[in-house]
Amino acid sequence: MKKRLFALLLALLLLTAFAPAALAEDTAPAEESAPVEETAAPEETAQPEETAETAFPYVLDQAGLLSDSQRQALEQKAAALSEQHQCSLYVVTVQDHTSLNYDVYEAAKGVFQYYDLGWGAEKNGVILLLSMNARDYAFAGHGSGETICSRESSWLIEDEFLDNFRNNDWSGGFDDFLDACDTQLTKLESGEDVNAGAEIVTGPDGLDYHSYNNPYETREPIILPRVLAVIFIPIAVALGVCSVFKAQMKTAKEATRADEYLVPHSMKLSRKEDIFTHRTESRTLIETDSGHRAGGGGGGSSFHSGGGFSGRSGKF
Amino acid sequence: MPSQITNYQCPACTGPLHFVGSSGRLECEYCGSSYSVQEIEALYADKEEAAEAAGVQAQSAEAAQAAEEYSFQQGAEGLKVYSCPSCGAELFCDETTAATSCPYCGNPTVVPSQFHGQRKPDYVLPFKLDKKAAVAALKNFYKGKKLLPRAFTDNNHIEEIRGVYVPFWLFDGRVTADIRYAATRVRSFTSGKYRITETNHFDVRRAGTLDFRRIPADGSKKMPDPMMDSIEPFDYSELKPFSTAYLPGFLADIYDVSAEEASERAVRRACSTSITEVNATAAGTYASCTPVSQQVDMPRFQAHYALLPVWMLATRWNDKTYLFAMNGQTGKLIGDLPVSMGRWWAWFFGIAGPLAAVLAAILFLM
């Protein structure tokens, strides 16, 4: 029931953007339909029904973040890289992912699975989903995409694009995403370690932080604050102590209160009114998802794996 | 014409009598005899009455003369001249002096006419501590004062020490307070995806009365108000009905600040305390409680006139006089001391230097 509901919502959500995009794209990624055999004729590999099923654009900008020219340029780049690595690279933007799934990572995975995305029989691919209302992102990989979306490798990929998104540079961010996937897939193909170079710090909240952006890390103070501390803290302490000593030298002060002369229990209240006048209310949205807890730019991200997918989600 | 002043002399040897706080009796330092206050009152009742009558008569004559010409006895300096009944020397006193001692024969003298009519105090609080206790208290006061110049303690000597009965007004009164507040109570709860903060606003009013008893305010222009305030409190349970028999051996002044004038300070103090007390009844159950209007006053009060015991000590150092006051009943001593800037800097660098070194070691080496 849940799956059916997801499918219905997803279909409705993507229908308007997806169909015209598919029609408009002469170079729709028919190559996703099946593994391309070098010995096989193109007509034989491109099954009509498979083409219809997988005529999903590489760049689906439902949130309207990109201009036509930007979208087309990214589409072409994604198509070229997908073909080069035989691993489809998708970018999807939506205004609100919660109609698909409250969890942005599950929503990204759901799109990939529902539309049977991915390259060839292995369904190699990586999908990046941006949800604009809550500034959530998630990317999930399958097949060779899953390999480059390991905990460390996914950290290296998101490290490339997150700064762009935090500065609202959407086109640049997607471009960096594609480049980062290209780099990691190239490493994978050449037998290099895709996880090399990742410096992940896991905070007590369970989220992964970039080592340079870990709010829980005790950073080495830079030299100037230390010098200032060495100068001003002793001065402040010495001034405080000397002020106390100086205050001891002047003991005569005019009295301002008469507490000692108040007759005990003599206070008699003749009027005691507490009248309710009005009520004001303020509401604050609670961030419940663990990936959301880290808040906006600069927060941590969550690694996910299982079910043939792995990936990462967080906020930008 | 009878003398306007009375010498209290020992009935046994005619030596000067002094009131001694520790025994509560008048003692003769020559023959060692001692007498209760009541005995001396009875012995000197007639003399005092005569002296008071003479003084009042003289004052009336002076007043009549002043209407026509300047009084030579109350000249530009406002001094009064009395004749010592023991040695006949002339005593030059302030207009407010009510008890002193003859600088020539050393006999304690009291001017009963200064306490005539409305100027008669209701109470007197006898001295409990003597001159030695005052000197010891001053030396003790110097202890622990880190910025006190060493030369001050080494070279300083007490220039003057006087036991003075200072005129005080003691005010009884009822403060009426009517205060309005803007208060809030805050409740937070979760509803769905939202944390809701609900603030209930209240118009709060508290009105009532508070009674105060015997708020002191000194009635002497000569005494610095901050000093007199700072040696409080006095233990009023030891107040005695006024008698001049408590005065021999000490100085005493009559008031030159009226009850009306002094009441301003007492009322201000009572109102300040009242506001705090009333605020406490309103603020208890609210998250915030801010006064928006208040009417606090002591519309009526009763003033009692009392002489309270104060030791005044004066020391001189570097051509400057330092004045100290000690509560003659409790021994509480206050006063302003000189500050050695050399010591100030020594302490400053003595604290800042090592602290900077330790901090530097922690921040740069560890």
XYZ file of C-alpha atoms in Angstrom:
682
model
C 0.000 0.000 0.000
C 2.811 2.321 0.956
C 4.691 1.528 -2.220
C 1.609 2.117 -4.307
C 0.996 5.430 -2.677
C 4.617 6.411 -3.246
C 4.330 5.448 -6.893
C 1.173 7.476 -7.337
C 2.620 10.545 -5.693
C 5.856 10.268 -7.593
C 4.070 9.856 -10.868
C 1.965 12.914 -10.208
C 4.932 14.898 -9.001
C 7.145 14.171 -11.943
C 4.524 13.916 -14.640
C 4.481 17.529 -15.679
C 8.210 17.965 -15.802
C 9.208 14.542 -16.912
C 7.070 14.075 -20.046
C 7.871 17.368 -21.770
C 11.522 16.942 -20.848
C 11.546 13.520 -22.388
C 9.849 14.786 -25.521
C 12.150 17.731 -25.812
C 15.278 15.664 -25.510
C 16.227 14.169 -28.829
C 19.209 12.664 -27.129
C 17.289 10.999 -24.362
C 19.409 8.397 -22.615
C 18.286 5.330 -24.513
C 21.627 3.835 -23.595
C 20.318 3.234 -20.121
C 17.940 0.658 -21.366
C 20.447 -2.132 -21.597
C 24.140 -2.786 -21.565
C 25.557 -1.829 -24.903
C 27.297 -4.766 -26.470
C 30.012 -3.728 -28.842
C 29.232 -6.594 -31.086
C 25.505 -6.028 -31.042
C 23.681 -3.757 -33.435
C 22.255 -0.603 -31.782
C 18.761 -1.459 -33.054
C 18.874 -4.757 -31.257
C 19.919 -3.293 -27.892
C 17.428 -0.468 -27.896
C 14.228 -2.246 -27.035
C 11.227 0.056 -27.616
C 9.500 -0.723 -24.322
C 12.749 -0.323 -22.380
C 13.336 3.056 -24.005
C 9.881 4.145 -23.008
C 10.469 3.003 -19.445
C 13.865 4.633 -19.087
C 13.372 7.831 -21.009
C 14.218 9.731 -17.842
C 16.270 12.887 -18.292
C 19.598 13.078 -16.582
C 18.716 16.498 -15.267
C 15.162 16.980 -14.022
C 14.793 20.495 -12.617
C 11.317 20.562 -11.186
C 12.246 23.275 -8.685
C 13.227 25.576 -11.547
C 16.733 26.299 -10.383
C 18.371 26.215 -13.792
C 18.024 28.197 -16.947
C 17.332 26.252 -20.148
C 20.881 26.652 -21.334
C 22.287 25.505 -17.984
C 19.993 22.501 -17.910
C 20.884 21.517 -21.451
C 24.599 21.870 -20.788
C 24.335 19.716 -17.657
C 22.152 17.199 -19.463
C 24.754 16.812 -22.177
C 27.586 16.531 -19.690
C 25.711 13.957 -17.610
C 24.855 11.962 -20.726
C 28.467 11.999 -21.876
C 29.856 10.964 -18.494
C 27.184 8.314 -18.034
C 28.080 6.793 -21.341
C 31.798 7.112 -20.665
C 31.590 5.297 -17.332
C 28.478 3.242 -18.135
C 27.047 4.585 -14.918
C 24.092 6.963 -15.171
C 24.407 10.220 -13.280
C 21.107 11.938 -12.451
C 20.226 15.274 -10.961
C 16.692 15.859 -9.705
C 15.400 19.003 -7.988
C 11.999 19.260 -6.299
C 10.369 21.921 -4.169
C 9.320 19.514 -1.438
C 10.329 15.878 -1.171
C 8.013 15.045 1.721
C 5.160 14.089 -0.613
C 7.438 11.290 -1.879
C 8.992 10.289 1.380
C 9.665 12.229 4.539
C 13.252 10.996 4.419
C 15.084 12.731 1.598
C 17.471 9.813 1.078
C 14.575 7.388 0.752
C 12.940 9.784 -1.687
C 16.077 9.826 -3.881
C 16.334 6.054 -3.739
C 12.627 5.754 -4.485
C 12.919 7.790 -7.679
C 15.834 5.637 -8.805
C 13.970 2.401 -8.112
C 10.553 3.426 -9.357
C 11.847 4.590 -12.712
C 14.197 1.667 -12.904
C 17.097 4.001 -13.482
C 20.691 3.000 -13.934
C 22.939 1.803 -16.667
C 22.697 -1.689 -18.041
C 21.691 -4.806 -16.209
C 23.726 -3.779 -13.181
C 21.717 -0.575 -12.965
C 24.853 1.420 -12.344
C 23.988 4.939 -11.383
C 24.020 7.771 -8.912
C 21.067 10.096 -8.314
C 21.327 13.453 -6.584
C 18.101 14.920 -5.200
C 17.729 18.492 -3.974
C 14.634 19.442 -2.005
C 14.411 23.204 -1.828
C 11.843 23.931 0.881
C 13.932 22.481 3.662
C 17.223 22.744 1.779
C 17.762 18.982 1.969
C 19.974 16.976 -0.317
C 20.597 13.291 -0.777
C 22.456 11.198 -3.270
C 22.298 7.444 -3.642
C 24.290 5.092 -5.810
C 23.608 1.636 -7.165
C 25.949 -0.848 -8.824
C 29.230 0.873 -9.547
C 27.487 3.969 -8.212
C 27.138 2.231 -4.854
C 30.891 1.682 -4.790
C 31.612 5.355 -5.286
C 28.961 6.224 -2.709
C 30.737 4.416 0.103
C 31.040 6.312 3.365
C 34.394 7.825 2.480
C 33.872 8.253 -1.246
C 30.456 9.865 -0.807
C 32.099 12.299 1.584
C 34.625 13.198 -1.148
C 31.807 13.729 -3.662
C 29.657 15.931 -1.441
C 32.724 17.885 -0.417
C 32.884 19.097 -4.010
C 29.355 20.363 -4.437
C 28.048 21.375 -1.011
C 29.810 24.714 -0.944
C 28.135 25.660 -4.238
C 24.683 24.815 -2.941
C 25.290 26.713 0.264
C 25.981 29.744 -1.923
C 22.928 29.046 -4.093
C 25.156 28.211 -7.036
C 22.967 25.447 -8.402
C 24.488 24.987 -11.839
C 28.012 25.034 -10.396
C 27.004 22.546 -7.709
C 25.527 20.078 -10.196
C 28.556 20.517 -12.408
C 30.824 19.753 -9.449
C 28.686 16.747 -8.582
C 29.148 15.351 -12.079
C 32.882 16.093 -11.973
C 33.252 14.449 -8.580
C 31.411 11.341 -9.767
C 33.600 11.363 -12.899
C 36.737 11.509 -10.718
C 35.613 8.712 -8.437
C 34.414 6.500 -11.316
C 37.718 7.056 -13.113
C 39.569 5.984 -9.961
C 37.342 2.946 -9.686
C 37.967 1.960 -13.292
C 41.708 2.375 -12.925
C 41.752 0.296 -9.750
C 42.618 3.168 -7.454
C 41.243 3.464 -3.949
C 38.111 5.610 -4.188
C 38.146 6.119 -0.429
C 41.597 7.639 -0.250
C 41.777 11.186 1.072
C 38.558 11.243 3.071
C 38.811 12.846 6.486
C 35.562 12.173 8.219
C 34.855 12.960 11.804
C 31.772 11.473 13.402
C 30.210 13.739 15.966
C 28.448 12.597 19.153
C 25.178 13.154 17.272
C 26.104 10.326 14.886
C 26.520 12.641 11.919
C 29.620 12.800 9.764
C 31.446 16.085 9.711
C 34.167 17.357 7.526
C 37.279 17.590 9.637
C 37.557 21.315 8.951
C 33.934 21.897 9.814
C 33.378 19.765 12.883
C 31.506 21.741 15.488
C 32.543 19.244 18.173
C 36.206 19.456 17.384
C 38.371 21.433 19.749
C 40.261 23.548 17.351
C 43.694 24.811 17.893
C 43.339 28.490 18.589
C 45.270 30.584 16.183
C 48.126 32.641 17.458
C 46.490 36.078 17.783
C 43.690 35.047 20.176
C 46.265 33.231 22.296
C 48.480 36.288 22.458
C 45.475 38.455 23.325
C 44.437 35.963 25.999
C 47.917 36.020 27.543
C 47.813 39.834 27.645
C 44.247 40.678 28.563
C 43.130 37.871 30.897
C 45.880 38.596 33.453
C 45.191 42.332 33.162
C 41.483 41.769 33.755
C 42.094 39.459 36.720
C 44.676 41.819 38.258
C 42.357 44.801 37.792
C 39.512 42.889 39.405
C 41.578 41.895 42.434
C 43.039 45.404 42.831
C 39.538 46.876 42.585
C 38.412 44.626 45.448
C 41.421 45.744 47.490
C 40.656 49.379 46.715
C 37.014 48.976 47.678
C 38.183 47.794 51.124
C 39.819 51.174 51.638
C 36.547 53.086 51.356
C 33.961 51.702 53.720
C 31.633 54.625 54.394
C 28.592 54.521 52.136
C 25.233 56.207 52.414
C 22.480 53.713 53.198
C 19.758 53.232 50.617
C 17.619 50.606 52.310
C 15.893 50.100 55.641
C 15.540 46.305 55.689
C 16.602 46.017 59.341
C 13.905 48.430 60.458
C 10.975 46.738 58.738
C 8.674 45.360 61.422
C 8.494 41.585 60.849
C 5.258 40.368 59.231
C 3.924 43.929 59.123
C 3.198 43.890 55.401
C -0.538 43.924 54.783
C -1.751 43.697 51.215
C -5.063 45.423 50.704
C -5.149 44.793 46.983
C -3.928 41.773 45.103
C -5.062 41.613 41.495
C -3.823 39.330 38.745
C -5.838 39.996 35.601
C -5.228 38.004 32.459
C -5.114 40.395 29.517
C -4.068 38.484 26.429
C -2.087 35.615 25.014
C 0.651 35.540 22.396
C 2.014 32.478 20.672
C 5.117 31.696 18.659
C 5.823 28.576 16.645
C 9.171 27.088 15.734
C 9.562 24.257 13.267
C 11.197 21.228 14.850
C 13.827 19.470 12.794
C 13.226 15.798 13.494
C 15.262 13.887 10.934
C 18.739 13.027 12.118
C 20.181 14.346 8.897
C 18.316 17.574 9.450
C 19.416 18.076 12.994
C 22.681 19.473 11.920
C 20.885 22.468 10.535
C 21.800 24.583 7.558
C 25.120 25.247 5.923
C 28.071 23.895 7.765
C 26.217 20.964 9.385
C 27.013 17.263 9.177
C 25.581 14.643 6.904
C 24.347 11.078 7.317
C 25.681 8.070 5.499
C 23.176 5.432 4.420
C 23.659 1.968 2.986
C 21.603 -1.126 2.391
C 19.286 -2.605 -0.171
C 21.875 -2.358 -2.934
C 22.256 1.371 -2.422
C 24.552 3.594 -0.521
C 24.673 7.356 -0.272
C 24.525 10.381 1.888
C 22.003 13.034 2.943
C 22.037 16.285 4.839
C 21.319 19.955 4.524
C 22.944 22.564 2.374
C 23.733 84.524 88.632
C 23.901 80.734 88.633
C 26.129 78.998 86.053
C 24.544 77.797 82.819
C 26.580 74.601 82.918
C 26.917 71.743 85.370
C 30.093 69.940 86.375
C 29.612 66.389 87.524
C 31.949 66.004 90.477
C 32.452 63.146 92.845
C 30.416 63.750 96.019
C 33.242 62.130 97.992
C 36.333 63.939 96.642
C 34.998 66.494 94.099
C 37.038 64.814 91.370
C 35.518 64.648 87.898
C 32.979 61.899 87.285
C 32.833 59.952 84.049
C 30.168 57.622 82.779
C 31.744 54.213 82.197
C 29.996 52.083 79.619
C 31.262 48.702 80.823
C 29.848 49.216 84.341
C 26.971 51.492 83.390
C 27.905 53.724 86.349
C 29.560 57.082 86.900
C 33.019 56.602 88.295
C 35.579 58.867 89.896
C 39.055 58.204 88.582
C 40.626 59.851 91.657
C 38.989 58.128 94.613
C 37.501 55.169 92.754
C 33.966 55.830 93.970
C 31.160 54.870 91.633
C 27.560 55.967 91.504
C 24.512 54.786 89.663
C 22.840 57.047 87.125
C 19.831 57.378 89.398
C 21.976 58.484 92.355
C 23.686 61.191 90.319
C 20.377 62.289 88.790
C 18.998 62.760 92.306
C 22.125 64.549 93.534
C 22.344 66.928 90.611
C 18.644 67.489 89.966
C 18.640 70.831 91.699
C 21.889 72.005 90.135
C 20.708 71.041 86.674
C 17.405 72.744 87.153
C 19.136 75.922 88.205
C 21.633 75.707 85.335
C 18.832 75.071 82.848
C 16.851 78.032 84.147
C 19.944 80.235 83.936
C 20.667 79.045 80.449
C 17.134 79.648 79.262
C 17.165 83.091 80.795
C 20.468 83.877 79.120
C 19.175 82.663 75.787
C 16.095 84.875 76.090
C 18.277 87.841 76.908
C 20.555 87.070 73.972
C 17.561 86.795 71.666
C 16.273 90.186 72.804
C 19.705 91.730 72.408
C 20.179 90.165 69.003
C 17.047 91.924 67.846
C 18.798 95.234 68.447
C 22.474 94.469 67.861
C 24.912 91.648 67.225
C 25.437 89.488 70.228
C 29.028 89.473 71.278
C 28.448 85.994 72.669
C 27.057 84.633 69.417
C 29.337 86.415 67.024
C 30.138 85.673 63.448
C 31.630 82.292 64.324
C 28.419 81.182 66.066
C 30.184 80.283 69.304
C 28.718 80.279 72.767
C 30.761 81.199 75.798
C 30.228 79.516 79.136
C 32.034 79.892 82.401
C 33.395 76.723 84.011
C 31.880 76.457 87.509
C 34.992 74.596 88.767
C 37.842 76.798 87.622
C 36.089 79.843 86.163
C 37.715 79.456 82.751
C 35.727 80.530 79.694
C 34.510 77.644 77.541
C 33.958 78.444 73.872
C 31.475 75.966 72.452
C 29.546 75.440 69.257
C 25.915 76.413 69.266
C 25.047 72.738 69.256
C 27.376 71.645 72.067
C 25.467 70.121 74.958
C 28.235 68.263 76.765
C 31.971 68.779 76.750
C 34.833 69.027 79.202
C 36.733 72.030 80.457
C 40.083 72.233 78.642
C 41.677 73.739 81.723
C 40.472 71.691 84.675
C 39.290 68.659 82.693
C 35.947 68.553 84.466
C 33.102 67.066 82.412
C 30.491 69.721 81.819
C 26.927 69.541 80.634
C 24.803 72.415 79.369
C 21.316 71.491 80.600
C 19.635 74.407 78.818
C 20.549 72.836 75.475
C 18.065 70.101 76.331
C 15.326 72.469 77.277
C 11.791 71.897 75.991
C 11.555 70.440 72.486
C 15.278 69.867 72.383
C 15.216 67.289 75.109
C 15.993 63.877 73.644
C 13.529 61.048 74.158
C 16.259 58.460 74.525
C 19.924 58.012 75.053
C 21.892 54.922 74.169
C 24.797 54.786 76.650
C 28.337 54.067 75.519
C 29.345 50.462 76.015
C 32.846 50.593 74.568
C 35.595 52.811 75.879
C 38.453 54.706 74.308
C 40.810 51.711 74.489
C 38.364 49.591 72.530
C 38.130 52.311 69.893
C 41.917 52.504 69.516
C 42.163 48.722 69.335
C 39.388 48.623 66.743
C 41.198 51.171 64.608
C 44.430 49.169 64.698
C 42.483 46.073 63.824
C 40.813 47.984 61.004
C 44.193 48.494 59.341
C 44.812 44.749 59.212
C 44.284 43.017 55.894
C 44.209 46.273 53.945
C 46.535 45.349 51.092
C 46.817 48.845 49.631
C 47.418 50.696 52.885
C 50.777 52.522 52.806
C 53.218 50.976 55.265
C 54.213 54.452 56.451
C 50.596 55.128 57.376
C 50.488 52.295 59.870
C 54.060 52.908 61.076
C 54.050 56.686 61.446
C 50.417 57.428 61.828
C 49.169 58.416 65.242
C 45.726 59.149 66.453
C 45.408 62.905 66.543
C 42.077 63.045 68.237
C 39.647 60.599 69.742
C 36.293 61.715 70.985
C 33.326 59.906 72.347
C 30.337 61.758 71.008
C 26.662 61.377 71.673
C 25.380 62.118 68.180
C 21.821 63.393 67.813
C 19.749 60.977 65.757
C 16.174 61.033 64.628
C 14.509 57.628 64.808
C 11.492 57.392 62.525
C 8.476 55.169 62.997
C 6.125 55.114 60.074
C 3.875 53.227 57.729
C 4.685 53.045 54.052
C 1.787 52.781 51.636
C 2.610 51.121 48.358
C 0.521 50.697 45.223
C 2.427 49.101 42.359
C 1.237 47.834 38.974
C 3.190 45.317 36.953
C 3.135 43.811 33.481
C 3.695 40.112 34.092
C 3.977 37.032 31.897
C 3.704 33.298 32.269
C 5.259 31.156 29.560
C 4.358 27.608 28.549
C 6.110 25.591 25.860
C 4.822 22.448 24.252
C 5.145 20.453 21.067
C 2.386 20.168 18.534
C 3.157 18.147 15.435
C 6.240 19.520 13.793
C 6.209 22.705 15.859
C 7.409 23.814 19.242
C 4.829 26.285 20.467
C 5.646 28.923 23.037
C 2.527 30.349 24.613
C 2.877 33.564 26.624
C 0.022 34.654 28.877
C 0.087 38.347 29.781
C -1.261 39.685 33.077
C -1.997 43.073 34.553
C -0.847 42.648 38.152
C -1.476 45.050 41.008
C -0.306 44.948 44.593
C -1.267 47.549 47.168
C -0.664 47.514 50.881
C 1.188 48.881 53.859
C 4.471 48.107 55.592
C 5.492 49.268 59.050
C 8.959 50.505 59.901
C 10.325 51.177 63.323
C 13.157 53.473 64.323
C 14.888 54.119 61.020
C 17.861 56.243 62.075
C 18.988 59.455 60.403
C 21.569 61.623 62.103
C 20.504 65.135 63.010
C 23.951 66.680 63.022
C 25.401 68.651 60.148
C 28.882 68.033 61.535
C 28.617 64.272 61.080
C 29.070 62.859 57.570
C 25.887 60.984 56.631
C 27.660 58.042 54.927
C 29.691 57.470 58.111
C 26.688 57.566 60.376
C 24.759 55.225 58.053
C 27.663 52.797 57.834
C 28.055 52.221 61.567
C 24.454 51.005 61.845
C 22.796 49.087 63.317
C 22.424 50.060 66.948
C 20.774 47.738 69.418
C 17.713 49.728 70.411
C 16.782 47.337 73.201
C 19.377 49.177 75.306
C 17.849 52.610 74.749
C 17.285 54.504 78.016
C 15.034 57.424 78.754
C 17.172 60.516 78.374
C 19.242 61.637 81.324
C 22.202 63.998 81.382
C 23.841 61.599 83.833
C 24.942 59.465 80.868
C 26.842 62.343 79.316
C 29.752 63.171 81.663
C 33.039 62.197 80.074
C 31.693 62.447 76.540
C 30.821 65.142 74.094
C 27.228 65.655 73.123
C 25.599 67.761 70.465
C 22.032 68.768 69.982
C 20.445 68.443 66.577
C 20.859 71.101 63.933
C 19.033 69.113 61.241
C 15.303 69.100 61.830
C 13.212 65.935 61.866
C 11.489 67.144 58.706
C 14.786 67.495 56.875
C 16.170 64.177 58.133
C 12.960 62.341 57.300
C 13.698 62.551 53.570
C 16.533 60.081 53.913
C 14.579 57.731 56.164
C 11.519 57.786 53.909
C 13.678 57.112 50.849
C 15.213 54.088 52.554
C 11.847 52.766 53.731
C 10.320 53.156 50.266
C 13.214 51.318 48.654
C 12.787 48.355 50.995
C 8.995 48.440 50.583
C 9.236 48.248 46.801
C 11.422 45.157 47.063
C 9.062 43.500 49.538
C 5.959 44.198 47.464
C 7.719 43.120 44.270
C 8.468 39.771 45.896
C 4.752 39.132 46.424
C 4.051 39.736 42.749
C 7.000 38.131 41.034
C 6.792 34.695 42.612
C 4.573 32.912 40.126
C 5.488 34.764 36.958
C 8.240 34.285 34.421
C 8.655 38.046 34.230
C 7.158 40.850 36.272
C 8.030 44.404 35.354
C 6.756 47.394 37.348
C 4.888 49.830 35.099
C 3.743 52.331 37.704
C 4.219 52.793 41.419
C 3.049 55.060 44.190
C 5.096 54.487 47.309
C 5.266 56.921 50.179
C 5.399 57.276 53.925
C 2.694 59.903 54.402
C 2.930 60.053 58.175
C 5.719 59.277 60.553
C 6.692 59.803 64.130
C 10.179 61.012 64.970
C 11.951 60.121 68.191
C 14.950 62.119 69.225
C 17.853 60.081 70.613
C 21.511 60.497 71.401
C 23.515 57.556 70.087
C 27.122 56.754 71.049
C 29.841 57.193 68.425
C 33.600 57.242 68.808
C 35.159 59.636 66.335
C 38.834 59.101 65.617
C 40.984 61.406 63.558
C 44.449 60.587 62.279
C 46.773 62.708 60.223
C 49.137 61.514 57.519
C 50.799 63.457 54.699
C 49.036 66.669 55.770
C 45.667 65.066 55.371
C 43.199 64.164 58.082
C 41.559 60.747 58.032
C 38.361 60.409 59.987
C 36.956 57.172 61.381
C 33.737 56.471 63.212
C 33.009 53.584 65.536
C 29.667 52.516 66.859
C 30.100 53.081 70.612
C 27.776 50.213 71.337
C 28.691 47.466 68.837
C 32.268 48.420 67.899
C 31.604 48.541 64.161
C 34.249 50.850 62.713
C 34.336 52.482 59.305
C 36.393 55.122 57.541
C 38.303 55.813 54.380
C 41.965 54.883 54.204
C 44.704 56.206 51.913
C 45.685 54.086 48.911
C 49.352 53.479 48.141
C 49.693 53.566 44.351
C 53.054 51.817 44.713
C 51.326 48.926 46.422
C 48.533 49.016 43.869
C 50.989 48.570 41.001
C 52.970 45.967 42.936
C 49.811 43.912 43.387
C 48.784 44.507 39.797
C 52.054 43.234 38.357
C 52.374 40.600 41.054
C 49.098 39.080 39.891
C 49.226 39.821 36.163
C 52.863 38.757 35.615
C 52.772 35.200 36.977
C 49.298 34.671 35.554
C 50.491 35.719 32.102
C 53.452 33.359 32.404
C 51.226 30.431 33.388
C 48.748 31.211 30.611
C 51.530 31.501 28.057
C 52.927 28.154 29.158
C 49.515 26.529 28.841
C 48.582 28.104 25.525
C 51.901 27.957 23.728
C 53.823 25.058 25.190
C 51.181 22.433 25.899
